[in-house]
Structure formats: C-alpha cells, structure tokens
Amino acid sequence: MNIDFSSLAAKYGTPLYIYDFNYIKDRYDELKEAFSGQKNIINYAVKANSNLSVISHLAAQGAGADCVSIGEVKRAVMSGVNKYKIIFSGVGKSDEEIREALNLDILLINLESEGEMKRVEAVASELGKIARISIRVNPNIDPKTHPYISTGLHDNKFGVEIDMAKRMYIYAKKSQFLNPVGIHFHIGSQLTELEPISEACQIVADLAKTLKAIDIDIKFFDVGGGLGVVYSDETTMNVQEYADMIKSVTKNLDVTILCEPGRYMVANSGYFLTKVLYEKKNDKKRFVIIDGAMNDLLRPSLYNAYHKIEAIAKAGEASAADVVGPVCESGDFLGKDVLLPPLEHNDLLVVKSAGAYGFSMSSNYNTRGRVAEVALRDGADRIIRKRESFEDMIASEKEFLV
Ligand code: LLP
C-alpha cells in the first residue's frame, strides 16, 4: 500500500501510529477462509492493539475477542463484539473481575489454576449463576521463540499440567456453579514453526477425547494465538497448513475451534511515524535522535526486537546509525546499526510492523504523552485516538497537590 507519510505527519503531527484497516480485514478473511468447513470463532487477542476502533473494525467482520483483564473485556463489549464470542483468560483474576465477567455473561472464563477455579465457583454461587469455563492446559512444549513470549513450558506461570487439568474438569463437572465446556492452550507468541503447535494440539485433543469419554462435553477447542509474522526475513507458518493441521487433529471431536490471533491480525498493518530531531556523531557511532522513544514502542528495548526503519523521501549514501529516542535510558533505541541516508531536522522515519504490541505497551515514562493513532481505510484517513496532553497525564494527581 502506498501511504503518504509526509501528509499524515503534516496533518496529525508526530510521533504517530498509523494502521491500515484494509490489511486487518484481509488477515481476518484469510484466517476465516483457512478454517472454513469447521465451526470456528476468531477471537482477536485484544492486548495486541486495544484501540476501540481496531476492535470494532474486527467485530464488524464477525470477530470475537480474547481478553486478559476485565478492562479488555469491557473494551470488547463497548466495541460491539458479541458477548458470546468473548473469552476472559489470564493467570490472575480478582473476585471483582470474575463478578463483572459473570454478570456480562461472556462465552468463557478461561481458568489457569485450581485456586482460580475455586474463586470462580464461589463468586458464581454468590451470584446464583453457572460459570461457563475452559481450562488452560500447559502441554510442556518448547515453542522455539523468545523466552519472554514463550508460555507453554512447565517453567512458565501459565496454565496447568494435564493431570491437574483432569482433576479440575472432574471437580467442575460435579459443581453446581461451573460448566466445563472448553479446553485451551497457548504455547507462545511469534511462532514460526508448525511442529511445536501441532504437538501441543495433539496432546490437548487427546485430553479432550478422554474427557468426552467420561461425559465431560468439551464444545470449544481453543488453540490460542501465536501465529508469527514477518518483521525481517523470517519464514513464517503457512496459515492454511496451520488451519488444516487443527482441523485434522480435532476431526472426530465435534468442537468449535477458537483461535486467538493478536500479532497476526495487526502487526504488519501498523507504522510508527517519527521525526528526526537531529543527528549526533562521535568517533565510534552515528546516532539519529528522533521524537519517538521506548515509551511509545517498547519492543526493541524489551526483547531486542527488530523493526525495519526507513527514511521517507530522502536520498543520499546510507551509513549505519543507531536510531534513539529522548528517554533517559541507554536502552532507549528503536533500531541499531540501521542503514540510513544523511538526515536533517524534521526528516521522517517510519518504523514498520508496529501494529501489534506497539501502542498497547506504551507508557507515560518521562512524562511523555501517549501518541495519536490514525486509521487508513479505502484511501481515507481518520484519527482513532487523540494525542495525550500534559493535562491528561496529570489529571488523576492534580487534586492531591498540596
Ligand atoms: N492468547 C493468549 C492466551 C495469549 O497470552 C496471547 C499473547 C495471545 C493469545 C496472542 O498472541 P499472538 O497471536 O499475538 O502471538 N508483547 C509481546 C507479546 C506478548 C504476547 C502475550 N500473549 C511482543 O511484543 O512480542
């Protein structure tokens, strides 16, 4: 897609997140098509990009939502996601969150421990409701991704082992206030190989079969998210092969597939547009100092993640530079040794693949206001979040100033 970054910078200012909504719809359609022939719901993982307009754009295509806090659940509801397509996951849910989720009557509360199951049962009994639940199984599979985003090993805090899951299902089946209808796994994020996920899928399908044999009727088979995307030159999974594998493993189970992609839906829809403040050189390094920083896009600092960075409308002989922001941390960089032409004040740089875990992980560190977000659709642009002002940032503190 040909995006006029200069006009967008002039119109909305920088730093700026820009999302191509046509791209997001294409990804949704592609995944739906890949799963065709089997009952399925695409539960968009809201944490990847929680802007209300992004969620609502996906809801309008028919997507559900995978949420990890009651805040995300409320975002999904507010954005028009059908409540029977909302799942609430996460290792730690407060009683208040459980209460609100039960009152909202969403599709599933996904349990990650026995302790949590007992709390859900207690809150459901208080409310006189029956909680529809799924259990997150930790299949102990190495997903071969970055350790910070690997979740399916017994070293990780997520889910429960198979034996514990069985005990929990048997308990839930007997409880008056719990209705165990789902099974879930998610072994990690940015997965590029089919093998680990296919192994996990098989293990969990075997468990679902065992459960069905003892009259625990699993209706929802949730394969989590994790589909990797291209940031640089990675070879990623073929989506049709991924869906075919899941269809084949669950063939005789008579279940609805739930799939929770986050990154896959939005990462490559997104651009982080930033302006050059100045260049600085010493005897070792060239630094390009920009108006965007780690508080806006944390992935390079936190995971050493690679994002392609390009200069807009700028020619000249390229040389390596570290692209750094104004935040007071040596870890504040968006790119290292990036080949860039000579740059001047107000030149534009675009950081690619920034649609997932970009804005949603941003913060006010160094009292920097969170940036504006813009959606592009069918050639038109519109703002979907205004830039945060200084007043916005101090609003909850001001009254306590003595
Ligand atoms: N479902 C569950 C239960 C999850 O924990 C996650 C992500 C997803 C679905 C969506 O995963 P995806 O399809 O986006 O890979 N901040 C990190 C990624 C953290 C992922 C956390 N869980 C990053 O920037 O790479």
Coordinates of C-alpha atoms and ligand atoms in Angstrom, one line a residue:
M1 CA 0.0 0.0 0.0
N2 CA 1.2 3.5 -0.9
I3 CA 0.9 5.6 2.2
D4 CA 1.6 9.4 2.0
F5 CA 3.5 9.6 5.3
S6 CA 4.5 13.3 4.8
S7 CA 0.9 14.4 4.5
L8 CA -0.1 12.3 7.5
A9 CA 2.7 13.8 9.6
A10 CA 1.6 17.3 8.5
K11 CA -2.0 16.6 9.3
Y12 CA -1.6 14.7 12.7
G13 CA 1.9 15.5 13.9
T14 CA 4.5 13.0 15.1
P15 CA 5.1 10.6 16.7
L16 CA 2.1 8.8 15.2
Y17 CA 0.8 5.3 14.9
I18 CA -0.9 4.5 11.6
Y19 CA -2.9 1.3 10.9
D20 CA -4.1 0.1 7.6
F21 CA -7.6 -1.3 8.3
N22 CA -7.8 -2.9 4.8
Y23 CA -4.8 -5.1 5.8
I24 CA -6.5 -6.1 9.0
K25 CA -9.7 -7.1 7.2
D26 CA -7.6 -9.2 4.7
R27 CA -5.9 -11.0 7.6
Y28 CA -9.3 -11.8 9.2
D29 CA -10.8 -13.0 5.9
E30 CA -7.7 -15.1 5.2
L31 CA -7.9 -16.9 8.5
K32 CA -11.7 -17.4 8.3
E33 CA -11.2 -18.9 4.8
A34 CA -8.4 -21.2 6.1
F35 CA -10.8 -22.6 8.9
S36 CA -13.8 -22.9 6.6
G37 CA -15.5 -26.2 6.8
Q38 CA -15.3 -26.3 10.5
K39 CA -17.2 -24.3 13.1
N40 CA -14.9 -21.6 14.4
I41 CA -14.6 -18.2 16.0
I42 CA -11.6 -15.9 15.5
N43 CA -11.1 -14.4 19.0
Y44 CA -8.9 -11.4 18.3
A45 CA -6.3 -11.0 21.1
V46 CA -7.2 -7.5 22.2
K47 CA -3.9 -7.0 24.0
A48 CA -2.0 -6.7 20.7
N49 CA -3.8 -3.5 19.9
S50 CA -6.7 -2.5 22.1
N51 CA -7.8 0.7 20.3
L52 CA -11.6 0.7 20.3
S53 CA -11.8 1.4 16.6
V54 CA -9.5 -1.5 15.8
I55 CA -11.6 -3.9 17.9
S56 CA -14.8 -2.6 16.4
H57 CA -13.4 -2.9 12.9
L58 CA -12.8 -6.6 13.6
A59 CA -16.1 -7.0 15.4
A60 CA -17.8 -5.7 12.3
Q61 CA -16.3 -8.6 10.3
G62 CA -17.6 -11.1 12.9
A63 CA -14.6 -11.5 15.1
G64 CA -14.8 -12.4 18.8
A65 CA -12.3 -11.3 21.4
D66 CA -9.7 -12.9 23.7
C67 CA -9.2 -10.7 26.7
V68 CA -6.8 -10.7 29.6
S69 CA -8.4 -8.2 32.0
I70 CA -11.9 -7.0 32.7
G71 CA -10.8 -3.7 31.1
E72 CA -10.2 -5.6 27.9
V73 CA -13.5 -7.4 28.2
K74 CA -15.2 -4.0 28.6
R75 CA -13.3 -2.6 25.6
A76 CA -14.6 -5.6 23.5
V77 CA -18.2 -5.2 24.7
M78 CA -18.1 -1.4 24.0
S79 CA -16.6 -2.0 20.5
G80 CA -19.5 -4.2 19.6
V81 CA -18.1 -7.7 20.0
N82 CA -20.8 -10.2 20.5
K83 CA -20.6 -11.2 24.2
Y84 CA -20.9 -14.9 23.3
K85 CA -17.7 -14.5 21.4
I86 CA -15.7 -13.1 24.3
I87 CA -13.2 -15.2 26.3
F88 CA -11.6 -14.0 29.5
S89 CA -8.1 -15.5 30.1
G90 CA -5.2 -14.7 32.3
V91 CA -3.4 -16.2 35.3
G92 CA -4.8 -13.8 37.9
K93 CA -8.3 -12.6 38.0
S94 CA -9.7 -10.7 41.0
D95 CA -13.1 -11.5 42.5
E96 CA -14.4 -8.2 41.2
E97 CA -13.2 -9.1 37.6
I98 CA -14.8 -12.5 37.9
R99 CA -18.1 -11.0 39.2
E100 CA -18.2 -8.5 36.3
A101 CA -17.4 -11.2 33.7
L102 CA -20.2 -13.4 35.1
N103 CA -22.6 -10.5 35.1
L104 CA -21.7 -9.7 31.5
D105 CA -22.5 -13.4 30.6
I106 CA -19.5 -13.8 28.2
L107 CA -18.7 -17.0 26.4
L108 CA -16.0 -18.4 28.6
I109 CA -13.8 -17.7 31.6
N110 CA -10.6 -19.5 31.0
L111 CA -9.1 -20.9 34.2
E112 CA -5.4 -21.2 34.8
S113 CA -5.2 -22.7 38.3
E114 CA -7.2 -24.7 40.9
G115 CA -7.2 -21.7 43.2
E116 CA -8.8 -19.6 40.5
M117 CA -11.5 -22.3 39.8
K118 CA -12.5 -22.2 43.5
R119 CA -12.8 -18.4 43.4
V120 CA -14.9 -18.6 40.2
E121 CA -17.1 -21.2 41.8
A122 CA -17.5 -19.1 44.9
V123 CA -18.4 -15.9 43.0
A124 CA -20.8 -17.8 40.7
S125 CA -22.5 -19.2 43.8
E126 CA -22.8 -15.8 45.3
L127 CA -24.5 -14.5 42.1
G128 CA -26.6 -17.6 41.7
K129 CA -25.0 -18.2 38.2
I130 CA -23.4 -21.1 36.4
A131 CA -20.0 -20.1 35.0
R132 CA -19.1 -21.5 31.6
I133 CA -15.4 -22.3 31.9
S134 CA -12.4 -23.6 29.9
I135 CA -9.1 -24.7 31.4
R136 CA -5.8 -23.7 30.0
V137 CA -3.6 -26.7 29.7
N138 CA 0.2 -26.3 29.7
P139 CA 1.4 -29.1 27.4
N140 CA 5.1 -28.6 28.2
I141 CA 6.2 -27.9 24.7
D142 CA 9.0 -25.6 23.7
P143 CA 7.6 -23.2 21.1
K144 CA 11.1 -22.1 20.0
T145 CA 10.5 -18.4 20.4
H146 CA 11.9 -15.6 22.6
P147 CA 11.9 -16.8 26.3
Y148 CA 9.8 -13.7 27.3
I149 CA 7.0 -14.7 25.0
S150 CA 7.2 -18.5 25.5
T151 CA 4.3 -19.7 27.7
G152 CA 3.8 -23.5 27.2
L153 CA 6.6 -24.9 29.3
H154 CA 6.3 -26.0 32.9
D155 CA 8.9 -23.3 33.8
N156 CA 6.2 -20.8 32.8
K157 CA 3.5 -19.5 35.1
F158 CA 0.7 -20.2 32.5
G159 CA -1.9 -23.0 32.6
V160 CA -2.0 -26.3 34.5
E161 CA -0.4 -29.7 33.8
I162 CA -2.6 -32.4 32.2
D163 CA -3.2 -34.3 35.4
M164 CA -4.2 -31.2 37.3
A165 CA -6.5 -30.3 34.4
K166 CA -8.2 -33.7 34.6
R167 CA -8.8 -33.3 38.3
M168 CA -10.1 -29.8 37.7
Y169 CA -12.6 -30.9 35.0
I170 CA -13.9 -33.7 37.2
Y171 CA -14.4 -31.2 40.1
A172 CA -16.0 -28.7 37.8
K173 CA -18.4 -31.3 36.3
K174 CA -19.7 -32.0 39.8
S175 CA -20.0 -28.4 40.8
Q176 CA -23.4 -26.8 40.7
F177 CA -21.9 -23.5 39.7
L178 CA -19.4 -24.5 37.0
N179 CA -20.0 -25.7 33.5
P180 CA -16.8 -27.0 31.9
V181 CA -17.3 -26.6 28.1
G182 CA -13.9 -25.5 26.8
I183 CA -10.3 -26.5 26.6
H184 CA -7.4 -24.1 25.9
F185 CA -3.7 -23.9 25.2
H186 CA -1.4 -21.2 24.1
I187 CA 2.3 -22.1 23.9
G188 CA 3.8 -18.8 22.9
S189 CA 3.9 -15.8 20.6
Q190 CA 5.6 -15.1 17.3
L191 CA 5.7 -18.9 16.4
T192 CA 7.2 -19.5 13.1
E193 CA 7.2 -23.4 13.1
L194 CA 4.2 -25.6 12.8
E195 CA 5.7 -28.5 14.6
P196 CA 5.5 -27.4 18.3
I197 CA 2.0 -26.1 17.9
S198 CA 0.9 -29.3 16.2
E199 CA 2.4 -31.4 19.0
A200 CA 0.6 -29.3 21.6
C201 CA -2.6 -29.5 19.7
Q202 CA -2.4 -33.3 19.6
I203 CA -1.8 -33.5 23.3
V204 CA -4.7 -31.3 24.1
A205 CA -7.0 -33.1 21.6
D206 CA -6.2 -36.4 23.3
L207 CA -7.2 -34.9 26.6
A208 CA -10.4 -33.6 25.2
K209 CA -11.2 -37.1 23.9
T210 CA -10.5 -38.6 27.3
L211 CA -12.8 -36.0 28.9
K212 CA -15.6 -36.7 26.4
A213 CA -15.3 -40.4 27.3
I214 CA -16.1 -39.6 30.9
D215 CA -19.0 -37.4 29.9
I216 CA -17.4 -34.0 30.1
D217 CA -18.6 -32.5 27.0
I218 CA -16.0 -30.2 25.5
K219 CA -17.6 -27.9 23.0
F220 CA -14.9 -25.3 22.4
F221 CA -11.3 -26.2 21.5
D222 CA -9.2 -23.1 21.9
V223 CA -5.8 -23.2 20.1
G224 CA -4.6 -19.9 21.5
G225 CA -2.8 -17.4 19.4
G226 CA 0.8 -17.1 18.4
L227 CA 0.9 -17.1 14.6
G228 CA 4.2 -15.4 13.7
V229 CA 4.7 -12.6 11.2
V230 CA 7.5 -11.3 9.1
Y231 CA 9.4 -8.5 10.7
S232 CA 12.6 -9.0 8.7
D233 CA 13.2 -12.1 6.7
E234 CA 11.6 -14.8 8.8
T235 CA 9.9 -17.8 7.2
T236 CA 6.5 -18.0 8.8
M237 CA 3.9 -20.7 9.0
N238 CA 1.5 -21.1 6.2
V239 CA -1.9 -20.2 7.5
Q240 CA -3.8 -22.8 5.5
E241 CA -1.4 -25.6 6.7
Y242 CA -1.9 -24.3 10.3
A243 CA -5.7 -24.4 10.0
D244 CA -5.6 -27.8 8.2
M245 CA -3.5 -29.3 11.0
I246 CA -6.0 -28.1 13.6
K247 CA -9.0 -29.3 11.6
S248 CA -7.4 -32.7 11.1
V249 CA -6.3 -33.1 14.8
T250 CA -9.9 -32.2 16.0
K251 CA -11.7 -34.1 13.2
N252 CA -13.6 -36.5 15.4
L253 CA -14.2 -34.2 18.4
D254 CA -17.2 -32.2 17.2
V255 CA -15.9 -28.9 18.6
T256 CA -16.0 -25.3 17.7
I257 CA -12.4 -24.1 17.1
L258 CA -11.5 -20.9 18.9
C259 CA -8.3 -19.2 17.6
E260 CA -6.8 -16.2 19.4
P261 CA -4.5 -14.3 17.0
G262 CA -3.2 -10.9 18.0
R263 CA 0.0 -10.1 16.2
Y264 CA -1.0 -11.9 13.0
M265 CA -4.1 -9.6 12.6
V266 CA -2.4 -6.3 13.2
A267 CA 1.4 -6.3 13.4
N268 CA 2.0 -5.5 9.7
S269 CA -0.9 -3.2 9.4
G270 CA 0.9 -0.7 11.6
Y271 CA 3.5 2.0 11.1
F272 CA 5.1 4.2 13.7
L273 CA 5.9 7.5 12.2
T274 CA 8.5 9.7 13.8
K275 CA 10.5 12.8 13.0
V276 CA 14.3 13.3 13.2
L277 CA 15.3 15.9 15.8
Y278 CA 19.0 15.9 14.9
E279 CA 22.0 13.7 14.2
K280 CA 24.9 13.2 16.5
K281 CA 28.2 11.5 15.9
N282 CA 31.2 10.6 18.0
D283 CA 34.3 8.7 17.0
K284 CA 32.5 5.3 17.3
K285 CA 28.9 5.9 16.4
R286 CA 26.3 7.8 14.4
F287 CA 23.1 8.4 16.3
V288 CA 19.8 9.6 14.8
I289 CA 17.8 11.2 17.5
I290 CA 14.0 11.1 16.9
D291 CA 10.9 12.4 18.6
G292 CA 9.6 8.8 19.2
A293 CA 11.0 6.6 22.0
M294 CA 10.9 3.4 24.0
N295 CA 7.8 4.6 25.9
D296 CA 6.0 4.7 22.6
L297 CA 7.4 1.4 21.1
L298 CA 9.0 -0.8 23.8
R299 CA 9.6 -4.0 21.8
P300 CA 13.2 -3.2 20.7
S301 CA 14.2 -2.2 24.2
L302 CA 12.4 -5.1 25.9
Y303 CA 13.0 -8.0 23.6
N304 CA 15.7 -6.6 21.4
A305 CA 13.0 -7.0 18.7
Y306 CA 13.8 -5.9 15.2
H307 CA 11.6 -3.4 13.3
K308 CA 12.5 -2.3 9.9
I309 CA 13.2 1.5 9.8
E310 CA 13.1 3.6 6.6
A311 CA 13.6 7.2 5.8
I312 CA 10.8 8.9 3.9
A313 CA 11.6 10.7 0.6
K314 CA 15.3 11.0 1.4
A315 CA 18.2 10.1 -0.9
G316 CA 22.0 10.0 -0.3
E317 CA 24.6 7.5 0.6
A318 CA 23.4 5.3 3.5
S319 CA 25.5 4.6 6.6
A320 CA 24.8 2.7 9.8
A321 CA 23.2 4.6 12.7
D322 CA 21.5 3.8 16.0
V323 CA 18.0 5.3 16.0
V324 CA 17.4 6.6 19.5
G325 CA 14.8 8.5 21.4
P326 CA 14.8 11.3 24.0
V327 CA 14.2 9.0 27.0
C328 CA 16.8 8.8 29.7
E329 CA 17.8 5.2 29.3
S330 CA 20.6 3.6 27.3
G331 CA 18.1 1.0 26.3
D332 CA 16.0 3.6 24.5
F333 CA 16.5 2.7 20.9
L334 CA 14.2 1.7 18.1
G335 CA 16.9 0.3 15.9
K336 CA 20.6 -0.4 16.0
D337 CA 23.0 -0.1 13.0
V338 CA 20.2 0.9 10.7
L339 CA 21.4 1.9 7.2
L340 CA 20.1 5.4 6.7
P341 CA 20.9 8.4 4.4
P342 CA 22.2 11.6 5.9
L343 CA 19.2 13.1 7.8
E344 CA 18.2 16.6 8.9
H345 CA 15.8 18.2 11.4
N346 CA 12.2 17.3 10.5
D347 CA 13.0 14.4 8.2
L348 CA 10.6 11.5 8.7
L349 CA 11.4 7.9 9.6
V350 CA 8.9 5.1 9.5
V351 CA 9.2 2.1 11.8
K352 CA 7.4 -0.9 10.3
S353 CA 5.4 -3.8 11.6
A354 CA 4.4 -1.7 14.6
G355 CA 0.7 -2.5 14.8
A356 CA 0.9 -5.2 17.4
Y357 CA 2.2 -4.6 21.0
G358 CA 3.2 -1.1 20.0
F359 CA 0.8 1.4 21.3
S360 CA -0.8 -1.1 23.7
M361 CA 2.6 -1.4 25.6
S362 CA 3.3 2.3 25.6
S363 CA 3.5 4.4 28.7
N364 CA 4.0 7.9 30.1
Y365 CA 7.6 7.2 31.2
N366 CA 9.5 10.5 31.4
T367 CA 6.1 12.3 31.3
R368 CA 5.8 11.8 27.6
G369 CA 2.2 11.9 26.4
R370 CA 1.0 8.8 24.6
V371 CA 0.8 9.5 20.8
A372 CA -2.1 9.7 18.4
E373 CA -3.4 6.8 16.3
V374 CA -4.8 7.0 12.8
A375 CA -6.7 4.5 10.7
L376 CA -6.4 4.2 7.0
R377 CA -9.3 2.7 5.1
D378 CA -10.1 2.6 1.4
G379 CA -7.8 5.6 0.8
A380 CA -9.2 7.7 3.6
D381 CA -7.6 8.5 6.9
R382 CA -9.2 9.3 10.3
I383 CA -8.0 9.8 13.8
I384 CA -8.9 7.0 16.3
R385 CA -7.1 8.3 19.3
K386 CA -6.0 11.8 20.1
R387 CA -2.6 12.7 21.3
E388 CA -2.4 12.8 25.1
S389 CA -1.8 16.3 26.6
F390 CA 0.1 17.3 29.7
E391 CA -3.3 18.0 31.3
D392 CA -4.5 14.4 30.5
M393 CA -1.3 13.0 32.1
I394 CA -1.7 14.8 35.4
A395 CA -5.5 14.7 35.7
S396 CA -5.6 12.0 38.4
E397 CA -2.8 13.6 40.5
K398 CA -3.6 17.3 40.3
E399 CA -6.2 17.4 43.1
F400 CA -3.8 15.9 45.6
L401 CA -1.1 18.5 45.1
V402 CA -0.7 20.3 48.5
Ligands
LLP1 N1 -3.8 -15.9 23.6 C1 -3.2 -15.8 24.8 C2 -3.6 -16.6 25.9 C3 -2.0 -15.0 24.9 O1 -1.4 -15.0 26.0 C4 -1.6 -14.2 23.8 C5 -0.4 -13.4 23.9 C6 -2.3 -14.3 22.6 C7 -3.5 -15.2 22.6 C8 -2.0 -13.6 21.4 O2 -0.7 -14.0 20.9 P1 -0.2 -13.5 19.4 O3 -1.2 -14.1 18.4 O4 -0.3 -12.0 19.4 O5 1.1 -14.0 19.3 N2 4.4 -8.3 24.0 C9 5.0 -9.4 23.3 C10 3.9 -10.5 23.0 C11 3.2 -11.0 24.2 C12 2.2 -12.0 23.9 C13 1.4 -12.3 25.1 N3 0.3 -13.2 24.9 C14 5.6 -8.9 22.0 O6 5.6 -7.7 21.8 O7 6.2 -9.6 21.2

